[in-house]
PDB file of C-alpha atoms in Angstrom:
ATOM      1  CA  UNK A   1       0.000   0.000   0.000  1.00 78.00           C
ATOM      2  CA  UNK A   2       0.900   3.840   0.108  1.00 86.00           C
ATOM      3  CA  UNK A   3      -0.074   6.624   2.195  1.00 91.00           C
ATOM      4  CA  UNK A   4      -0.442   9.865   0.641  1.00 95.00           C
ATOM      5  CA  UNK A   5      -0.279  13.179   2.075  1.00 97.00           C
ATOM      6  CA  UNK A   6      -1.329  16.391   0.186  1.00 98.00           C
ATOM      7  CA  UNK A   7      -0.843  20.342   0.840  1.00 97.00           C
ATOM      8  CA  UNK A   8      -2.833  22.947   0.847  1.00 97.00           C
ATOM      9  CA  UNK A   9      -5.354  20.907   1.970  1.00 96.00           C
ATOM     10  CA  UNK A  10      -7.220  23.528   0.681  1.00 97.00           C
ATOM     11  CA  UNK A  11      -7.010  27.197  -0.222  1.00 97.00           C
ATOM     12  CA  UNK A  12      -8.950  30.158  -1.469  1.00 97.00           C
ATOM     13  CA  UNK A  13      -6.883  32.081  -4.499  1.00 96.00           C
ATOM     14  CA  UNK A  14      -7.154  35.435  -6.749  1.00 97.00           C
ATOM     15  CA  UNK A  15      -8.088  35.219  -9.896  1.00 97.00           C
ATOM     16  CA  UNK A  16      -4.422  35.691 -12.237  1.00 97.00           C
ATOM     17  CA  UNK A  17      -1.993  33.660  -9.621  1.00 97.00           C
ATOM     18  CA  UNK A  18      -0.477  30.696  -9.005  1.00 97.00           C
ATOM     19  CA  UNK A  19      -0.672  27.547  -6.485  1.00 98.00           C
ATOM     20  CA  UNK A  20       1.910  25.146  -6.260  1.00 98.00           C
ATOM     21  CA  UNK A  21       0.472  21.630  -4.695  1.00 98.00           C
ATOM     22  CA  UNK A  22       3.052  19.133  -2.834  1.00 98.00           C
ATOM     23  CA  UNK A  23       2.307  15.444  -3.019  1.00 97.00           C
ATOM     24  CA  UNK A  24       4.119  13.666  -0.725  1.00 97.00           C
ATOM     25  CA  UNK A  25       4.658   8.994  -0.576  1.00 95.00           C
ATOM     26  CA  UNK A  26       5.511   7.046   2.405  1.00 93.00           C
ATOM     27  CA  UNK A  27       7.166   4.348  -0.240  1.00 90.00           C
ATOM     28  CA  UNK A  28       9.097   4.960  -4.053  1.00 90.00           C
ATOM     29  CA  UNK A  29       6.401   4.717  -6.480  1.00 88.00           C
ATOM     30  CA  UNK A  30       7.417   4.567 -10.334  1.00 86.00           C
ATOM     31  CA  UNK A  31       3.949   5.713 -11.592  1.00 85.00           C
ATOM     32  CA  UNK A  32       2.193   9.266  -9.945  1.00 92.00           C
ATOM     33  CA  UNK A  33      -0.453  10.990 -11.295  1.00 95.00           C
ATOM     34  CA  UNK A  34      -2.627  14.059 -11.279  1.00 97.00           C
ATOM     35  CA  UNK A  35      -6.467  14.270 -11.395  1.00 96.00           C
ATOM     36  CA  UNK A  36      -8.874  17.232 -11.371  1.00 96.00           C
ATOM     37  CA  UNK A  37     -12.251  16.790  -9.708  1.00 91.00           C
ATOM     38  CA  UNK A  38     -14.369  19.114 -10.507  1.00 83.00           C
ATOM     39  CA  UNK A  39     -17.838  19.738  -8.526  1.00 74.00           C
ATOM     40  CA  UNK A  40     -20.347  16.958  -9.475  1.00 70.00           C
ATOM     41  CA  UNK A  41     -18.075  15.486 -12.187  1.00 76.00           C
ATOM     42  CA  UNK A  42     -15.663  12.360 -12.192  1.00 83.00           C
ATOM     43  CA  UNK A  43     -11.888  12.339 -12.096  1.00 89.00           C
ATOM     44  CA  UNK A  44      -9.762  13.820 -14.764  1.00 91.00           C
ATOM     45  CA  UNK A  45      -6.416  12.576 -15.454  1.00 92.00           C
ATOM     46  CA  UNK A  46      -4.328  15.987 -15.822  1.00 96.00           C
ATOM     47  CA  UNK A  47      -1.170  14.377 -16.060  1.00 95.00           C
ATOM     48  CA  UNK A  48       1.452  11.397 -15.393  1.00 93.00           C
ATOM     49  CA  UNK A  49       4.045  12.787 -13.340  1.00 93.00           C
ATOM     50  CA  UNK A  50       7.740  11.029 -14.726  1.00 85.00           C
ATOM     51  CA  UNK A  51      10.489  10.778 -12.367  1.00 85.00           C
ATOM     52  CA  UNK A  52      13.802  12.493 -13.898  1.00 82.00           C
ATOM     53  CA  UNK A  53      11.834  13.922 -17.081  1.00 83.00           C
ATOM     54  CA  UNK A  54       8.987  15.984 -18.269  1.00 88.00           C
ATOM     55  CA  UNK A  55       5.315  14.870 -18.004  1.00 93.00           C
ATOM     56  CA  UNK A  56       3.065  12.970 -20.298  1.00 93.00           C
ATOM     57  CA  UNK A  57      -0.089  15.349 -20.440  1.00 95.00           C
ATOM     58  CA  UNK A  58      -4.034  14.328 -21.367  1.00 93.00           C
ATOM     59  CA  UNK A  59      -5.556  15.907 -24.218  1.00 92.00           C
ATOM     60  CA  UNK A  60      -6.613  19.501 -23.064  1.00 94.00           C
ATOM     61  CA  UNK A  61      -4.097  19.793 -20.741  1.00 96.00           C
ATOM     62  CA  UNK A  62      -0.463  21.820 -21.024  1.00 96.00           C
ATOM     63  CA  UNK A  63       2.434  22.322 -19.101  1.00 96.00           C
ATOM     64  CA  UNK A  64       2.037  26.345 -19.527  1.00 97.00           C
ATOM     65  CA  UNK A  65      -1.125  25.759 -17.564  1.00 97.00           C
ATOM     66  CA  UNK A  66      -0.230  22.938 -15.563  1.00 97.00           C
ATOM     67  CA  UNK A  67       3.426  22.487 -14.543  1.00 97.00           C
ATOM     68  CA  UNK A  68       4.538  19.692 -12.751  1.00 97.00           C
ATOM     69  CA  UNK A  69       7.689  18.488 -11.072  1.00 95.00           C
ATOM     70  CA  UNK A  70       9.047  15.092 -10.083  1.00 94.00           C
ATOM     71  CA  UNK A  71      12.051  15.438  -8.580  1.00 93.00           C
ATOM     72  CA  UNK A  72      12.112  11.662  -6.824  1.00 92.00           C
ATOM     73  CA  UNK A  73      10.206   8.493  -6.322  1.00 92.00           C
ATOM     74  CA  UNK A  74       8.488   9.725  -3.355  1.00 94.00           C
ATOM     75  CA  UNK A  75       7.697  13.367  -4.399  1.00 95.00           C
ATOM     76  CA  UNK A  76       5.875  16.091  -6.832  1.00 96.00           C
ATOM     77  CA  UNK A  77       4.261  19.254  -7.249  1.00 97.00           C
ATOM     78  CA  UNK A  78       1.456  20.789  -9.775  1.00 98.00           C
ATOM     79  CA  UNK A  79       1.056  24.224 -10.121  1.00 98.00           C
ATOM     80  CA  UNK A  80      -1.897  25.669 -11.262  1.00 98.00           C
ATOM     81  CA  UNK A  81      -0.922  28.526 -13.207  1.00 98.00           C
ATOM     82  CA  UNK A  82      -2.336  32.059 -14.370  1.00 97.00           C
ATOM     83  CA  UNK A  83      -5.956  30.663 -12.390  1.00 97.00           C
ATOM     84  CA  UNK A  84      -9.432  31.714 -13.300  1.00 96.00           C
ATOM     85  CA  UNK A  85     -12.465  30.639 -11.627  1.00 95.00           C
ATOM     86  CA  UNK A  86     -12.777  27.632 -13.933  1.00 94.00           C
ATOM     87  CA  UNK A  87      -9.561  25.955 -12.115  1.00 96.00           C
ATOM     88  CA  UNK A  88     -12.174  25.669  -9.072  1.00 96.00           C
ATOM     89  CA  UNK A  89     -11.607  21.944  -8.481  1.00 96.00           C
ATOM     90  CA  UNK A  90     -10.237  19.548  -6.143  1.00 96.00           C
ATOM     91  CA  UNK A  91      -6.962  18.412  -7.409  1.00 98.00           C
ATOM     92  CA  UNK A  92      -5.781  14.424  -6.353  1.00 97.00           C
ATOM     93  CA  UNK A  93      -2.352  13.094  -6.315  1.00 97.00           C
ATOM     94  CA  UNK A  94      -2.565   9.021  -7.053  1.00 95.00           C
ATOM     95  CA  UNK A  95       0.015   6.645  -7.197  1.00 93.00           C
ATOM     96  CA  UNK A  96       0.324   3.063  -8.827  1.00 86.00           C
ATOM     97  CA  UNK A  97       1.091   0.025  -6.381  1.00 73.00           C
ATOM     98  CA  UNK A  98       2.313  -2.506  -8.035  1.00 67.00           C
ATOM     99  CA  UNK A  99       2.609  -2.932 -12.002  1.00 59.00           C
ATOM    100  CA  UNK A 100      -0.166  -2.265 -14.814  1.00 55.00           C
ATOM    101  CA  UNK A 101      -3.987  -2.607 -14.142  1.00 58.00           C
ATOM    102  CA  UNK A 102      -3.033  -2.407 -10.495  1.00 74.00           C
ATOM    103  CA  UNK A 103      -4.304  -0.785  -7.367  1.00 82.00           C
ATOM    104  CA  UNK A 104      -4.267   3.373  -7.298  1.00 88.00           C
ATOM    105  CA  UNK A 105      -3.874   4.428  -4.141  1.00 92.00           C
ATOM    106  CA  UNK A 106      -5.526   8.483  -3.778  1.00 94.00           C
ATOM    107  CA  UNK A 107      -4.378  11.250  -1.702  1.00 96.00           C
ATOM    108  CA  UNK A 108      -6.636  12.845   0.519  1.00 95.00           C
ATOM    109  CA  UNK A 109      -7.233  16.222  -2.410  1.00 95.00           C
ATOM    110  CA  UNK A 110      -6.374  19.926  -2.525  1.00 97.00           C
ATOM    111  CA  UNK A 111      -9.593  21.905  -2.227  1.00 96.00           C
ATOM    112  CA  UNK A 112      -8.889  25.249  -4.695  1.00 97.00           C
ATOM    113  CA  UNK A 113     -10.904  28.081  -5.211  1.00 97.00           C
ATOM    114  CA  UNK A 114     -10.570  30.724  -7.100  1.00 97.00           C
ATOM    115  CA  UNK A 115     -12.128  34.352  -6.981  1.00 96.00           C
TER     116      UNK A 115
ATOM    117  CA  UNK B   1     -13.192   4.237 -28.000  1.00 81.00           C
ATOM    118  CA  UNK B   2     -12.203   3.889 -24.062  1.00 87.00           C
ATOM    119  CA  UNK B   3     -14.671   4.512 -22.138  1.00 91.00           C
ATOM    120  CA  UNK B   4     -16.846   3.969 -19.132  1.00 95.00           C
ATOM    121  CA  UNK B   5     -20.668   4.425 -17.975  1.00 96.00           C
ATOM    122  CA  UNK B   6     -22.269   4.731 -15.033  1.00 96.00           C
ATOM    123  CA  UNK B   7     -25.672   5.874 -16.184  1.00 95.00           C
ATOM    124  CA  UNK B   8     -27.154   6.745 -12.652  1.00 95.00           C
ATOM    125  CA  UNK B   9     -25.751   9.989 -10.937  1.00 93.00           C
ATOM    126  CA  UNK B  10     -27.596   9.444  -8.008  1.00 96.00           C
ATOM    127  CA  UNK B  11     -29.367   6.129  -6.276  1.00 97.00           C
ATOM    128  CA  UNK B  12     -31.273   6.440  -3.130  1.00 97.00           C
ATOM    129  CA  UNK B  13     -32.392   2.905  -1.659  1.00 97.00           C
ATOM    130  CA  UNK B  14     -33.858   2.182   1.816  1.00 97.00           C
ATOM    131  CA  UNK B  15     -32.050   0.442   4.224  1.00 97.00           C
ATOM    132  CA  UNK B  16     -32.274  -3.615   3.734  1.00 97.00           C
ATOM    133  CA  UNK B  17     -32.936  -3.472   0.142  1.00 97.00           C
ATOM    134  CA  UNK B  18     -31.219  -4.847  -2.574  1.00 97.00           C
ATOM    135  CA  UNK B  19     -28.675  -2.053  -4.219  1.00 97.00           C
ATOM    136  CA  UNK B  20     -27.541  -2.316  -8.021  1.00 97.00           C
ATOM    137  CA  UNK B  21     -24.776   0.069  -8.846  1.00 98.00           C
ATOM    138  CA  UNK B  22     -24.622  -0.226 -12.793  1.00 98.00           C
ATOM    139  CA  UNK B  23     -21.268   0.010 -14.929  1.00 98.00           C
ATOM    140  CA  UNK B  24     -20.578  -0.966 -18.830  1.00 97.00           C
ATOM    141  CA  UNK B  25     -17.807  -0.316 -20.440  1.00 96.00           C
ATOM    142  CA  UNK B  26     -16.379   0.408 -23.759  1.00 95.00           C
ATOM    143  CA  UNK B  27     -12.838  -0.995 -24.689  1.00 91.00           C
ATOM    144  CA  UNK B  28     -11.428  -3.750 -27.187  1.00 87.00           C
ATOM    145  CA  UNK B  29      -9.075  -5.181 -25.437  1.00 85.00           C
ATOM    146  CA  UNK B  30      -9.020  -7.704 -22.262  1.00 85.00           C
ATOM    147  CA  UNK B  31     -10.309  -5.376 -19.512  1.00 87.00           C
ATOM    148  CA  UNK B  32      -9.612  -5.083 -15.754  1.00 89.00           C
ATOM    149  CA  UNK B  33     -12.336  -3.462 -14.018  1.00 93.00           C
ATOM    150  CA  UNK B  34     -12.395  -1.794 -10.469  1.00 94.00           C
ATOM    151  CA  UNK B  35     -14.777  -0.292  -8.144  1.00 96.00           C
ATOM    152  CA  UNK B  36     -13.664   2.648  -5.974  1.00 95.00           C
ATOM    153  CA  UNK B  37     -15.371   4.045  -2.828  1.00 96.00           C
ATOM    154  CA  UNK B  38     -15.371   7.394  -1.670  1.00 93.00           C
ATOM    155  CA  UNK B  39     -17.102   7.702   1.756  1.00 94.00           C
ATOM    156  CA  UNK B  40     -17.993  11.578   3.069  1.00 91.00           C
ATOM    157  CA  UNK B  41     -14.895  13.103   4.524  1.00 88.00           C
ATOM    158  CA  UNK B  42     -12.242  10.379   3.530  1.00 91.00           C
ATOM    159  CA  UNK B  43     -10.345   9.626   0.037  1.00 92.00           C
ATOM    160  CA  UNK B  44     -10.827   7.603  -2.784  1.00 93.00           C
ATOM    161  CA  UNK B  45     -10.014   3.582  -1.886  1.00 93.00           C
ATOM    162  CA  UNK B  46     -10.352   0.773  -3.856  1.00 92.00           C
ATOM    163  CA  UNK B  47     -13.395  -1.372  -2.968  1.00 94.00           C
ATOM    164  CA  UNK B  48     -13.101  -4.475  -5.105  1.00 92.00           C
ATOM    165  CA  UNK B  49     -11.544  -5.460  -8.839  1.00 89.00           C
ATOM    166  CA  UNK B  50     -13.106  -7.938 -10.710  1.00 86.00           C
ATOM    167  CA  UNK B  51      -9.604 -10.560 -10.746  1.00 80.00           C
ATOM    168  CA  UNK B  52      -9.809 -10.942  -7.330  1.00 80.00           C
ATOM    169  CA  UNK B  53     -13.246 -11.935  -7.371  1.00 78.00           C
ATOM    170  CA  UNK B  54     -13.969 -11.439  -3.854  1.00 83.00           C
ATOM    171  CA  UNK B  55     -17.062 -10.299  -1.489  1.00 86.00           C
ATOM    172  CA  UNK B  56     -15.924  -6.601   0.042  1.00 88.00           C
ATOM    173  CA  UNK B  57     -18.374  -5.249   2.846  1.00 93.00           C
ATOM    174  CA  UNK B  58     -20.832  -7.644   1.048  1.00 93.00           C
ATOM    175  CA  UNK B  59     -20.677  -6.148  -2.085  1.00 95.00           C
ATOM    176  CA  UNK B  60     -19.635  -8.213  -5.535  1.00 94.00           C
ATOM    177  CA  UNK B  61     -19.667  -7.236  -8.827  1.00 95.00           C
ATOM    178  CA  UNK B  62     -19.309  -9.919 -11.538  1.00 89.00           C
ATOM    179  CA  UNK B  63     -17.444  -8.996 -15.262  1.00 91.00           C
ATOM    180  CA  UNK B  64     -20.152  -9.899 -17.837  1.00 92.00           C
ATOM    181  CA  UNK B  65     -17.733  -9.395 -21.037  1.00 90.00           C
ATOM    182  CA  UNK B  66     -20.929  -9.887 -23.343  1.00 92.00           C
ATOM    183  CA  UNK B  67     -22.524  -6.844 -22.121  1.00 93.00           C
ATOM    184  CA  UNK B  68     -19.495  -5.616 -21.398  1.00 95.00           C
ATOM    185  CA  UNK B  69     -21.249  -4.760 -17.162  1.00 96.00           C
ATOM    186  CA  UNK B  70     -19.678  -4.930 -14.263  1.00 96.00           C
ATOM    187  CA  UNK B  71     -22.187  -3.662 -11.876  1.00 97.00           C
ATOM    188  CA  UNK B  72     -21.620  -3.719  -8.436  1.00 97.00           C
ATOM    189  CA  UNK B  73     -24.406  -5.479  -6.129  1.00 96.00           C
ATOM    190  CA  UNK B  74     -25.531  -5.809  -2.197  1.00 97.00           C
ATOM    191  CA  UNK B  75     -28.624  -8.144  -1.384  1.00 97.00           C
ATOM    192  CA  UNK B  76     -28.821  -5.474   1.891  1.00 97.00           C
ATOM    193  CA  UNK B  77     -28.145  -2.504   1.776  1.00 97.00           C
ATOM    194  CA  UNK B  78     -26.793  -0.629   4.987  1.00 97.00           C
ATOM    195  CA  UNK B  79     -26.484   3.118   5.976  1.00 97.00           C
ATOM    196  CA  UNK B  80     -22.675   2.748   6.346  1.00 96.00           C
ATOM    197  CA  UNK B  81     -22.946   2.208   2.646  1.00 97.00           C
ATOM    198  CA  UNK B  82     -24.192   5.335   1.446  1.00 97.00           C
ATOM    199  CA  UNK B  83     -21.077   7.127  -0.578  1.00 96.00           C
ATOM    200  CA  UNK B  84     -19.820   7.716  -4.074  1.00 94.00           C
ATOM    201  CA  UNK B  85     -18.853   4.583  -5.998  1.00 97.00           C
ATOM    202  CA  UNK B  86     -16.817   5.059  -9.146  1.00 96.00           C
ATOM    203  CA  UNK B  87     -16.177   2.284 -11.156  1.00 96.00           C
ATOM    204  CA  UNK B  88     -13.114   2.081 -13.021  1.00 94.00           C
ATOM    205  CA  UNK B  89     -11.415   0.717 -16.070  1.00 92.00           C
ATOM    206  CA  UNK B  90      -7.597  -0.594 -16.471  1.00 87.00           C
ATOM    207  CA  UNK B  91      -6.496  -0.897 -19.996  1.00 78.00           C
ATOM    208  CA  UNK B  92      -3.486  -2.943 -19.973  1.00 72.00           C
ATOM    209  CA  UNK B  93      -1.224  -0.250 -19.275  1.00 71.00           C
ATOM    210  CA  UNK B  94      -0.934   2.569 -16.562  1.00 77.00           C
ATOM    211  CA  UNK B  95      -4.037   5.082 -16.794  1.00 80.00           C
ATOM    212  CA  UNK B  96      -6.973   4.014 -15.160  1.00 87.00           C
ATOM    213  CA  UNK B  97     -10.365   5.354 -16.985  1.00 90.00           C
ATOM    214  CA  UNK B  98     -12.690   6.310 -14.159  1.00 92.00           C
ATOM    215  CA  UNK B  99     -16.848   5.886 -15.010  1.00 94.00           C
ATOM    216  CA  UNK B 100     -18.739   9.399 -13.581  1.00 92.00           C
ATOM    217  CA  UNK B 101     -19.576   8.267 -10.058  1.00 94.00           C
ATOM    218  CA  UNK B 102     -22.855   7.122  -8.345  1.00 96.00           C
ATOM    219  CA  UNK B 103     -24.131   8.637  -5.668  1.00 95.00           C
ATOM    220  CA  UNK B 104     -25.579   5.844  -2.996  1.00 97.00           C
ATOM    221  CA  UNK B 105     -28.062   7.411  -0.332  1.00 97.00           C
ATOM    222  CA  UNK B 106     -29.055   4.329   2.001  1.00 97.00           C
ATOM    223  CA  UNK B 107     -32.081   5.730   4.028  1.00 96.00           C
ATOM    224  CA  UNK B 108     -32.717   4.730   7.398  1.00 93.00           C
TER     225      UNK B 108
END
C-alpha cells in the first residue's frame, strides 16, 4: 500500500496567480499521477508525473497551464498557473502500487478556489 | 473508443434493500475493471476489482464481457454504505479510466 499526504489541503486564491500543490509517498512509487475533480463530475487525469523527465499530459491539458515536477520516487508538485475561476476543483495526487492494471492508491485532495 | 458508464448519478435505496450500482464499459481489449469508494470526509479507496473476485463489505460485482457490465451489487443494503462509488477501467497499461460516479443514499 501507500499513504499519501497532500498540501494545501485547501485554499482560497485570486483570480491571475499561481498555487503550487506538494504530493508527498511514504514508499518509491514509479507511476504518480494528477487528477482534477471538478464539482459533481468524475476524475480527470491531468497528467502522469515522470520521475527524472517531463510529463506525459491528457488531451486539453499543457504544461504552460499545468506544470509539474518530479524530482524523486516519493515526491511532486502541480502548479496551477495564471488561475481563473474555472480551475475551481479539487486536485488528487494518485500513485500506482504494483505494475499495470493495479491498485491506485488516492491522496486525501487539494480543495482550490478561485475568486 | 475507451470509455466507461455509469448511467445513474444518483441512487437512493432504503435500508435492507437490494442495491444495483450499474457500470458498462467500452474498450477492445481484455479489460480489468475496479470499483472505488469514496465515503464523506475520507479519500478515494479501492473497494473491489473484478480478478480478485472477492465479497468486500458484502458487495460483488461480476465482469459480464458480453454486455461488457460490471455492476456492483448488495442483497442489503446498509447506511454505512451510502457514498460515491466510481467504477473504473484498467487498460493494460498505466491510466486508469474512471466511469462518472454514483451517488448511494441508504435511508434509514
Amino acid at each position: 500500500s501507500a499513504v499519501i499526504s497532500q498540501k494545501p489541503s485547501r485554499d482560497i486564491c485570486q483570480r491571475g496567480t499561481s498555487l503550487t500543490i506538494q504530493c508527498q509517498v511514504d514508499s518509491q512509487v514509479t507511476m504518480m499521477f494528477w487528477y482534477r475533480q471538478q464539482p459533481g463530475q468524475s476524475l480527470t487525469l491531468i497528467a502522469t508525473a515522470n520521475q527524472g523527465s517531463e510529463a506525459t499530459y491528457e488531451s486539453g491539458f499543457v504544461i504552460d497551464k499545468f506544470p509539474i515536477s518530479r524530482p524523486n520516487l516519493t515526491f511532486s508538485t502541480l502548479t496551477v498557473s495564471n488561475m481563473s475561476p474555472e480551475d475551481s476543483s479539487i486536485y488528487l495526487c494518485s500513485v500506482l502500487a504494483g505494475g499495470r492494471n493495479n491498485e491506485q492508491f488516492f491522496g486525501p485532495g487539494t480543495r482550490l478556489t478561485v475568486l | 473508443a475507451q470509455r466507461v458508464t455509469q448511467p445513474e448519478k444518483l441512487l437512493s435505496v432504503f435500508k435492507g434493500a437490494p442495491v444495483e450500482l450499474k457500470c458498462n464499459y467500452s474498450y477492445s481489449g481484455s479489460p480489468e475493471l475496479f470499483w472505488y469508494v469514496q465515503y464523506s470526509r475520507q479519500r478515494l479507496q479501492l473497494l473491489l476489482r473484478h480478478i480478485s473476485r472477492e465479497s468486500i463489505k458484502g458487495f460483488t460485482a461480476d465482469l459480464n464481457k458480453g454486455e461488457t457490465s460490471f455492476h456492483l451489487k448488495k442483497p442489503f443494503a446498509q447506511e454505512e454504505d451510502s457514498a460515491m462509488y466510481y467504477c473504473a477501467l484498467g487498460t493494460g497499461g498505466f491510466k486508469t479510466i474512471f466511469g462518472a460516479g454514483t451517488r448511494l443514499f441508504v435511508k434509514a
